[in-house]
Coordinates of C-alpha atoms in Angstrom, one line a residue:
X173 CA 0.0 0.0 0.0
X174 CA 1.4 3.4 -1.0
X175 CA 1.2 6.2 1.5
X176 CA 0.8 9.7 0.2
X177 CA 1.6 12.9 2.1
X178 CA -2.0 13.8 2.4
X179 CA -2.7 10.4 4.1
X180 CA -0.7 11.7 7.1
X181 CA -3.6 14.0 8.1
X182 CA -6.6 11.6 7.5
X183 CA -7.9 9.5 10.3
X184 CA -10.1 7.3 8.1
X185 CA -8.9 4.1 6.4
X186 CA -6.1 1.8 7.4
X187 CA -2.3 1.6 7.3
X188 CA 0.0 -1.4 7.3
X189 CA 2.6 -2.0 9.9
X190 CA 5.6 -1.3 7.6
X191 CA 4.6 2.2 6.6
X192 CA 3.4 2.9 10.2
X193 CA 6.8 2.0 11.6
X194 CA 8.8 4.0 9.0
X195 CA 6.6 7.1 9.3
X196 CA 6.7 6.9 13.1
X197 CA 10.5 6.6 13.3
X198 CA 11.2 9.3 10.7
X199 CA 8.6 11.6 12.3
X200 CA 10.2 11.2 15.7
X201 CA 13.7 11.8 14.4
X202 CA 12.5 15.0 12.7
X203 CA 10.6 16.2 15.8
X204 CA 13.4 15.4 18.2
X205 CA 16.1 17.3 16.2
X206 CA 13.7 20.2 15.6
X207 CA 13.0 20.4 19.4
X208 CA 16.7 20.1 20.2
X209 CA 17.7 22.9 17.9
X210 CA 15.0 25.2 19.3
X211 CA 15.6 24.3 22.9
X212 CA 19.4 24.8 22.7
X213 CA 19.7 27.6 20.1
X214 CA 16.7 29.8 21.1
X215 CA 16.2 29.0 24.8
X216 CA 19.7 27.8 25.7
X217 CA 18.4 24.7 27.5
X218 CA 19.5 21.1 27.4
X219 CA 17.2 18.7 25.6
X220 CA 17.1 14.9 25.7
X221 CA 14.6 12.1 24.9
X222 CA 13.2 12.2 28.4
X223 CA 12.3 15.9 28.2
X224 CA 9.2 14.8 26.3
X225 CA 7.7 13.3 29.5
X226 CA 9.0 15.7 32.1
X227 CA 6.9 18.7 31.0
X228 CA 3.6 16.8 31.3
X229 CA 3.4 17.7 35.0
X230 CA 4.4 21.3 34.3
X231 CA 1.8 21.7 31.5
X232 CA -1.1 21.6 34.0
X233 CA 0.4 24.4 36.1
X234 CA 1.8 26.6 33.3
X235 CA 0.4 29.7 34.8
X236 CA 2.4 29.2 38.0
X237 CA 5.7 28.9 36.2
X238 CA 8.1 31.8 35.6
X239 CA 7.6 33.8 32.4
X240 CA 10.7 32.3 30.7
X241 CA 9.6 28.7 31.6
X242 CA 6.0 29.4 30.5
X243 CA 7.2 30.7 27.1
X244 CA 9.5 27.8 26.6
X245 CA 6.8 25.2 27.5
X246 CA 4.2 26.9 25.4
X247 CA 6.5 27.0 22.4
X248 CA 7.3 23.3 22.7
X249 CA 3.6 22.4 23.0
X250 CA 2.6 24.4 20.0
X251 CA 5.4 22.9 18.0
X252 CA 4.2 19.4 19.0
X253 CA 0.6 19.8 17.9
X254 CA 1.0 18.8 14.2
X255 CA 3.2 15.8 15.2
X256 CA 0.6 14.8 17.8
X257 CA -2.2 15.0 15.2
X258 CA -0.2 12.8 12.7
X259 CA 0.6 10.3 15.5
X260 CA -3.0 10.0 16.6
X261 CA -4.5 9.6 13.1
X262 CA -1.9 7.0 12.1
X263 CA -2.4 5.1 15.3
X264 CA -6.1 5.1 14.7
X265 CA -5.6 3.7 11.2
X266 CA -3.1 1.1 12.4
X267 CA -5.5 -0.1 15.2
X268 CA -8.3 -0.4 12.6
X269 CA -6.0 -2.4 10.3
X270 CA -4.9 -4.7 13.1
X271 CA -8.5 -5.3 14.2
X272 CA -8.1 -3.7 17.6
X273 CA -10.5 -1.3 19.4
X274 CA -9.9 2.4 18.4
X275 CA -10.1 3.6 22.0
X276 CA -6.6 2.1 22.5
X277 CA -5.3 5.2 20.9
X278 CA -5.3 6.7 24.4
X279 CA -2.1 4.8 25.0
X280 CA -0.4 7.1 22.5
X281 CA -0.4 9.8 25.3
X282 CA 1.1 7.6 28.2
X283 CA 4.8 8.1 28.7
X284 CA 6.9 4.9 28.2
X285 CA 3.8 2.9 27.6
X286 CA 3.4 4.6 24.2
X287 CA 6.8 3.2 23.2
X288 CA 5.8 -0.3 24.0
X289 CA 2.5 0.2 22.3
X290 CA 4.1 1.6 19.2
X291 CA 6.4 -1.5 18.9
X292 CA 3.4 -3.8 19.4
X293 CA 1.6 -2.1 16.6
X294 CA 4.7 -2.4 14.4
X295 CA 4.7 -6.1 14.9
X296 CA 1.1 -7.2 14.7
X297 CA -0.1 -7.9 11.2
X298 CA -3.3 -6.5 9.7
X299 CA -6.5 -8.5 9.8
X300 CA -6.2 -9.7 6.2
X301 CA -2.6 -10.7 6.7
X302 CA -3.6 -13.0 9.5
X303 CA -6.3 -14.6 7.3
X304 CA -4.0 -15.2 4.3
X305 CA -1.2 -16.8 6.4
X306 CA -1.1 -20.6 6.4
X307 CA -3.1 -22.1 9.2
X308 CA -0.2 -24.2 10.3
X309 CA 3.0 -22.3 10.1
X310 CA 5.3 -23.8 12.8
X311 CA 8.7 -22.4 13.8
X312 CA 11.0 -23.8 16.4
X313 CA 9.9 -21.1 18.8
X314 CA 6.3 -21.9 18.1
X315 CA 6.9 -25.7 18.6
X316 CA 8.7 -25.0 21.8
X317 CA 5.9 -22.7 23.1
X318 CA 3.3 -25.3 22.1
X319 CA 5.0 -27.8 24.4
X320 CA 5.7 -25.4 27.3
X321 CA 2.5 -23.5 27.6
X322 CA -0.4 -25.7 29.0
X323 CA -3.6 -25.7 27.1
X324 CA -5.9 -25.5 30.2
X325 CA -6.7 -22.1 31.7
X326 CA -5.4 -22.8 35.1
X327 CA -2.0 -24.2 33.9
X328 CA -1.5 -21.4 31.4
X329 CA -2.4 -18.8 34.0
X330 CA 0.1 -20.3 36.6
X331 CA 2.9 -20.4 34.0
X332 CA 2.1 -16.8 32.9
X333 CA 2.2 -15.4 36.4
X334 CA 5.4 -17.4 37.3
X335 CA 7.3 -16.3 34.1
X336 CA 6.1 -12.7 34.4
X337 CA 7.1 -12.7 38.1
X338 CA 10.6 -13.9 37.3
X339 CA 11.0 -11.4 34.6
X340 CA 9.7 -8.6 36.9
X341 CA 12.2 -9.4 39.6
X342 CA 15.1 -9.6 37.2
X343 CA 14.1 -6.3 35.5
X344 CA 13.9 -4.6 39.0
X345 CA 17.3 -5.9 40.0
X346 CA 18.8 -4.7 36.7
X347 CA 17.3 -1.3 37.0
X348 CA 18.1 -0.7 40.7
X349 CA 21.2 -2.7 41.4
X350 CA 23.0 -2.4 38.0
X351 CA 21.8 0.9 36.6
X352 CA 20.8 2.6 39.8
X353 CA 17.6 3.8 38.3
X354 CA 14.2 4.4 39.9
X355 CA 12.6 5.9 36.9
X356 CA 10.1 5.7 34.0
X357 CA 11.2 2.3 32.8
X358 CA 10.8 0.7 36.3
X359 CA 7.5 2.3 37.4
X360 CA 5.8 2.8 34.0
X361 CA 7.1 0.4 31.4
X362 CA 7.7 -2.6 33.7
X363 CA 4.2 -3.0 35.2
X364 CA 2.6 -2.4 31.8
X365 CA 4.9 -5.0 30.1
X366 CA 4.3 -7.5 32.9
X367 CA 0.5 -7.3 32.5
X368 CA 0.8 -7.5 28.7
X369 CA 3.3 -10.4 28.7
X370 CA 1.4 -12.5 31.2
X371 CA -1.8 -12.2 29.3
X372 CA -0.2 -13.0 25.9
X373 CA 1.1 -16.3 27.5
X374 CA -2.2 -16.9 29.2
X375 CA -4.1 -16.6 25.9
X376 CA -1.4 -18.3 23.8
X377 CA -3.5 -21.3 22.8
X378 CA -7.0 -19.8 22.7
X379 CA -8.7 -16.5 23.7
X380 CA -9.5 -16.0 27.4
X381 CA -12.2 -13.9 29.0
X382 CA -11.6 -10.3 29.8
X383 CA -11.9 -10.8 33.6
X384 CA -9.5 -13.7 33.7
X385 CA -7.0 -11.7 31.7
X386 CA -7.1 -8.8 34.1
X387 CA -6.8 -11.2 37.0
X388 CA -3.7 -12.7 35.5
X389 CA -2.1 -9.3 35.0
X390 CA -2.9 -8.3 38.6
X391 CA -1.4 -11.6 39.9
X392 CA 1.8 -11.0 37.9
X393 CA 2.2 -7.6 39.7
X394 CA 1.4 -9.2 43.1
X395 CA 3.9 -12.0 42.7
X396 CA 6.7 -9.5 41.9
X397 CA 5.8 -7.4 45.0
X398 CA 5.7 -10.4 47.2
X399 CA 9.1 -11.6 45.9
X400 CA 10.7 -8.2 46.4
X401 CA 9.5 -8.2 50.0
X402 CA 10.6 -11.9 50.6
X403 CA 14.0 -11.2 49.1
X404 CA 14.5 -8.2 51.4
X405 CA 14.8 -6.0 48.3
X406 CA 12.0 -3.6 49.3
X407 CA 9.9 -2.9 52.3
X408 CA 6.1 -2.9 52.8
X409 CA 5.7 0.9 52.9
X410 CA 7.6 1.6 49.6
X411 CA 5.7 -1.2 47.9
X412 CA 2.5 0.3 49.2
X413 CA 3.4 3.7 47.7
X414 CA 4.2 2.2 44.3
X415 CA 1.2 -0.1 44.3
X416 CA -1.4 2.3 42.8
X417 CA 0.8 3.1 39.8
X418 CA 1.8 -0.5 39.3
X419 CA -1.7 -1.9 39.5
X420 CA -3.1 0.7 37.1
X421 CA -0.4 0.1 34.5
X422 CA -0.5 -3.7 35.0
X423 CA -4.3 -3.7 34.3
X424 CA -3.8 -1.5 31.2
X425 CA -1.1 -3.9 29.9
X426 CA -3.5 -6.8 30.6
X427 CA -6.3 -5.0 28.7
X428 CA -4.1 -4.6 25.6
X429 CA -3.0 -8.2 25.9
X430 CA -6.7 -9.3 26.0
X431 CA -7.5 -7.6 22.7
X432 CA -4.4 -9.0 21.0
X433 CA -5.1 -12.6 22.0
X434 CA -8.8 -12.1 21.2
X435 CA -8.1 -11.4 17.5
X436 CA -6.6 -13.9 15.1
X437 CA -3.8 -14.8 17.4
X438 CA -2.5 -17.8 15.4
X439 CA 1.0 -17.6 16.9
X440 CA 2.7 -16.4 13.8
X441 CA 3.4 -13.0 15.4
X442 CA 3.9 -14.5 18.9
X443 CA 7.8 -14.8 18.7
X444 CA 8.3 -11.2 17.7
X445 CA 5.7 -9.8 20.1
X446 CA 6.9 -11.8 23.2
X447 CA 10.5 -11.0 22.4
X448 CA 9.8 -7.3 22.0
X449 CA 7.9 -7.1 25.4
X450 CA 10.7 -9.2 27.0
X451 CA 13.5 -6.9 25.8
X452 CA 11.6 -3.6 26.0
X453 CA 12.2 -2.8 29.7
X454 CA 16.0 -3.5 29.9
X455 CA 16.5 -1.5 26.7
X456 CA 14.5 1.5 28.0
X457 CA 16.3 1.3 31.3
X458 CA 19.7 1.4 29.5
X459 CA 18.5 4.4 27.5
X460 CA 17.2 6.2 30.6
X461 CA 20.5 5.6 32.3
X462 CA 22.4 7.0 29.3
X463 CA 20.3 10.1 29.1
X464 CA 18.9 10.9 32.6
X465 CA 16.5 13.8 33.0
X466 CA 17.4 16.8 35.1
X467 CA 16.2 16.7 38.7
X468 CA 14.3 20.0 39.4
X469 CA 14.4 21.7 42.8
X470 CA 11.0 21.2 44.4
X471 CA 9.5 23.3 47.2
X472 CA 6.8 22.7 49.8
X473 CA 5.2 25.6 51.6
X474 CA 3.2 25.4 54.8
X475 CA 1.7 28.1 57.0
X476 CA 0.0 28.4 60.4
X477 CA -1.3 31.2 62.5
X478 CA -0.2 31.4 66.1
X479 CA -1.7 33.5 68.9
X480 CA 1.6 34.8 70.1
X481 CA 4.1 37.5 69.2
X482 CA 6.8 36.9 66.6
X483 CA 9.5 37.2 69.3
X484 CA 7.9 34.4 71.3
X485 CA 7.4 32.2 68.2
X486 CA 11.0 32.8 67.2
X487 CA 12.4 31.5 70.6
X488 CA 10.5 28.3 70.1
X489 CA 11.3 28.0 66.4
X490 CA 15.1 28.2 66.4
X491 CA 15.4 25.4 69.1
X492 CA 12.4 23.4 70.4
X493 CA 12.2 20.8 73.2
X494 CA 11.3 17.2 72.5
X495 CA 8.0 16.6 70.8
X496 CA 5.4 14.0 72.0
X497 CA 5.2 10.7 70.2
X498 CA 3.5 11.1 66.8
X499 CA -0.1 10.2 66.1
X500 CA 0.0 10.6 62.3
X501 CA -0.3 7.3 60.5
X502 CA 2.7 8.1 58.1
X503 CA 5.1 8.5 61.0
X504 CA 3.8 5.3 62.7
X505 CA 4.5 3.4 59.5
X506 CA 8.1 4.3 59.5
X507 CA 8.5 7.8 58.0
X508 CA 11.2 9.7 59.9
X509 CA 9.8 12.4 62.1
X510 CA 11.3 15.3 64.0
X511 CA 12.0 14.9 67.7
X512 CA 13.8 18.1 68.8
X513 CA 16.2 20.7 67.6
X514 CA 19.4 22.1 69.2
X515 CA 21.1 25.4 68.4
X516 CA 24.9 25.8 68.6
X517 CA 25.3 29.6 68.9
X518 CA 23.3 32.4 67.2
X519 CA 23.4 34.2 63.9
X520 CA 24.4 33.2 60.3
X521 CA 27.3 30.8 60.1
X522 CA 26.2 28.8 63.2
X523 CA 24.8 25.4 63.1
X524 CA 21.5 23.8 64.1
X525 CA 20.9 20.1 64.7
X526 CA 17.4 18.7 64.2
X527 CA 17.1 15.2 65.7
X528 CA 14.7 12.9 63.8
X529 CA 13.6 9.4 64.7
X530 CA 16.2 8.0 62.2
X531 CA 19.1 10.3 63.0
X532 CA 20.2 13.9 62.9
X533 CA 19.9 16.6 60.2
X534 CA 22.8 19.0 60.3
X535 CA 21.6 22.5 59.3
X536 CA 24.2 25.3 58.8
X537 CA 22.3 28.6 59.1
X538 CA 22.6 30.9 56.1
X539 CA 20.3 33.8 57.2
X540 CA 19.4 34.9 60.7
X541 CA 17.0 37.8 61.0
X542 CA 15.8 37.6 64.6
X543 CA 12.1 37.5 65.0
X544 CA 11.6 37.6 61.2
X545 CA 13.4 35.0 59.1
X546 CA 15.5 31.9 59.5
X547 CA 17.1 30.1 56.6
X548 CA 19.4 27.1 56.6
X549 CA 20.8 24.4 54.2
X550 CA 21.1 20.7 55.0
X551 CA 24.7 19.4 55.0
X552 CA 24.0 15.9 56.3
X553 CA 20.9 13.7 56.6
X554 CA 19.9 10.4 58.1
X555 CA 17.6 7.9 56.3
X556 CA 14.2 9.4 55.5
X557 CA 12.4 6.3 56.9
X558 CA 12.7 2.9 58.5
X559 CA 11.1 0.3 56.3
X560 CA 8.7 -2.4 57.5
X561 CA 10.0 -5.8 56.5
X562 CA 9.9 -9.4 57.8
X563 CA 13.7 -8.9 58.3
X564 CA 15.3 -6.9 61.1
X565 CA 16.8 -4.4 58.8
X566 CA 17.0 -3.8 55.0
X567 CA 19.0 -1.4 53.0
X568 CA 17.2 0.0 50.0
X569 CA 19.1 2.3 47.7
X570 CA 16.4 5.0 47.4
X571 CA 16.4 5.6 51.2
X572 CA 20.1 6.3 51.4
X573 CA 20.0 10.0 50.4
X574 CA 20.8 9.6 46.7
X575 CA 17.2 9.7 45.4
X576 CA 15.4 11.9 48.0
X577 CA 17.7 14.8 49.1
X578 CA 16.5 17.7 51.2
X579 CA 18.4 20.9 50.3
X580 CA 17.3 23.4 52.9
X581 CA 14.5 25.3 54.5
X582 CA 13.3 28.8 55.2
X583 CA 11.0 30.1 57.9
X584 CA 9.4 33.5 57.8
X585 CA 7.4 35.1 60.7
X586 CA 4.8 37.7 59.7
X587 CA 3.2 39.9 62.4
X588 CA -0.6 40.0 62.4
X589 CA -3.1 42.3 64.1
X590 CA -3.8 41.5 67.8
X591 CA -0.3 40.3 68.6
X592 CA -0.6 37.2 66.5
X593 CA 2.0 35.7 64.0
X594 CA 1.8 33.8 60.8
X595 CA 4.6 31.2 60.5
X596 CA 5.4 30.2 57.0
X597 CA 7.9 27.4 56.1
X598 CA 9.3 26.5 52.7
X599 CA 11.4 23.3 52.4
X600 CA 13.4 22.6 49.2
X601 CA 14.4 19.1 48.1
X602 CA 15.2 17.0 45.0
X603 CA 13.6 13.7 44.2
X604 CA 15.2 11.6 41.5
X605 CA 12.4 9.1 41.3
X606 CA 10.3 9.3 38.2
X607 CA 7.5 9.9 37.1
X608 CA 8.0 13.1 39.1
X609 CA 4.3 14.1 39.2
X610 CA 3.4 10.8 40.9
X611 CA 6.2 10.6 43.5
X612 CA 5.9 14.2 44.3
X613 CA 2.4 13.5 45.7
X614 CA 4.0 11.3 48.3
X615 CA 7.1 13.4 49.0
X616 CA 5.2 16.7 49.3
X617 CA 2.7 15.1 51.7
X618 CA 5.5 13.7 53.9
X619 CA 7.3 17.1 54.1
X620 CA 4.0 18.9 54.7
X621 CA 3.3 16.5 57.6
X622 CA 6.7 17.2 59.0
X623 CA 6.1 20.9 58.8
X624 CA 2.7 20.6 60.6
X625 CA 4.1 18.4 63.3
X626 CA 6.8 21.0 64.2
X627 CA 4.5 24.0 63.6
X628 CA 1.8 22.7 65.9
X629 CA 4.4 22.0 68.6
X630 CA 5.7 25.5 68.2
X631 CA 2.2 26.9 68.3
X632 CA 1.4 25.1 71.5
X633 CA 4.7 26.2 73.2
X634 CA 4.4 29.8 72.1
X635 CA 0.8 30.2 73.1
X636 CA 1.4 28.6 76.5
X637 CA 4.3 31.0 77.0
X638 CA 2.2 34.0 76.1
X639 CA -0.6 32.8 78.4
X640 CA 1.8 32.4 81.4
X641 CA 3.3 35.9 80.7
X642 CA -0.2 37.5 80.6
X643 CA -1.0 36.1 84.1
X644 CA 2.0 37.7 85.7

């Protein structure tokens, strides 16, 4: 089938896998180089493959960005619109050609998943190709799979979950231990591929029901989580935080697998499809390691009003006595929480120690405006949490300060009418775990809870001090 230039803009009709693959790769090469030239020559910014996914979280808050960042992001989005249109219409035509539901075009917009999805569509033949192929076309791989994969639903499901689980554990080890990456490939591509791979094995001999396919995809995610816990590779709380993302993507992968095995899945495309899914995660992990995204500086702001003067609040802010045991569920589950702070001298250049449940934060003071403003950086930090595990102690890489790193904090006291004070705190940190938008939900919530624990303690101490002074 010949593809004309005008066909790039039409959503009706079909397109074969060959032209789809060629147009997709050439189009991406053109767009990437165009983006790179504009980003570097016009805006003087670095540009890599992973920049296509980082701005997604910024796009929803474009009005809160600086003027320069807003102009840059708006320019890149406008430039992407024609490429997005071509990608969407070609994907719709390819889905129609392969006999798959058109709503699967939504996967075009999911980071990392869209790469796996693109490769699957490049491999699957069109409907008519499946019909014209010989009914019995056996290869060595096909013959081996026929012997290995059981024909009954229970046996094929057990094998699918077991194989997917082994692959998931291996891919996690590769990403974390060898490449040192907690990124897109681990949290996005891996669960999607596990769900897809397990369902393709499950439905290898004959189509399975939608519910059973989703169950198999969920079990493959669960077996990986259980193995990571049993092997002392992860703790319960970190697995709990990753679970919503992994479950969602595992189910999405299982849904795609269901529609693939439901069509004319005669096994002729099975070797290429299974091999592609098998190799996709390690390849993407290697690419992500070779071209890591920049880690932005994130900030969390919290404020509270206190019925005490700024001078009284200041005395309890710079150094506070031991706090009571925490009642917040996050701290009880192992997140490190502040216990007390100690001040070594006064003024800029001195040092403040903040004792947490897991150790001490060393905080050199950079700005000291008594009664108004305190700013410090963090020069040393303990682990951010103690993990729950069947074992006495586990050492996970992402808890050792390389992936979550507090940079510093600033506290501002604003006088209010009636002798009251507004206490505002801004903590700065970097988090190298991707996708940033997802993990920031957790990290921001943890830091905000730490703020509130300290602020409420300071509020209680300052108001008690003012009440005692008023009685004298």
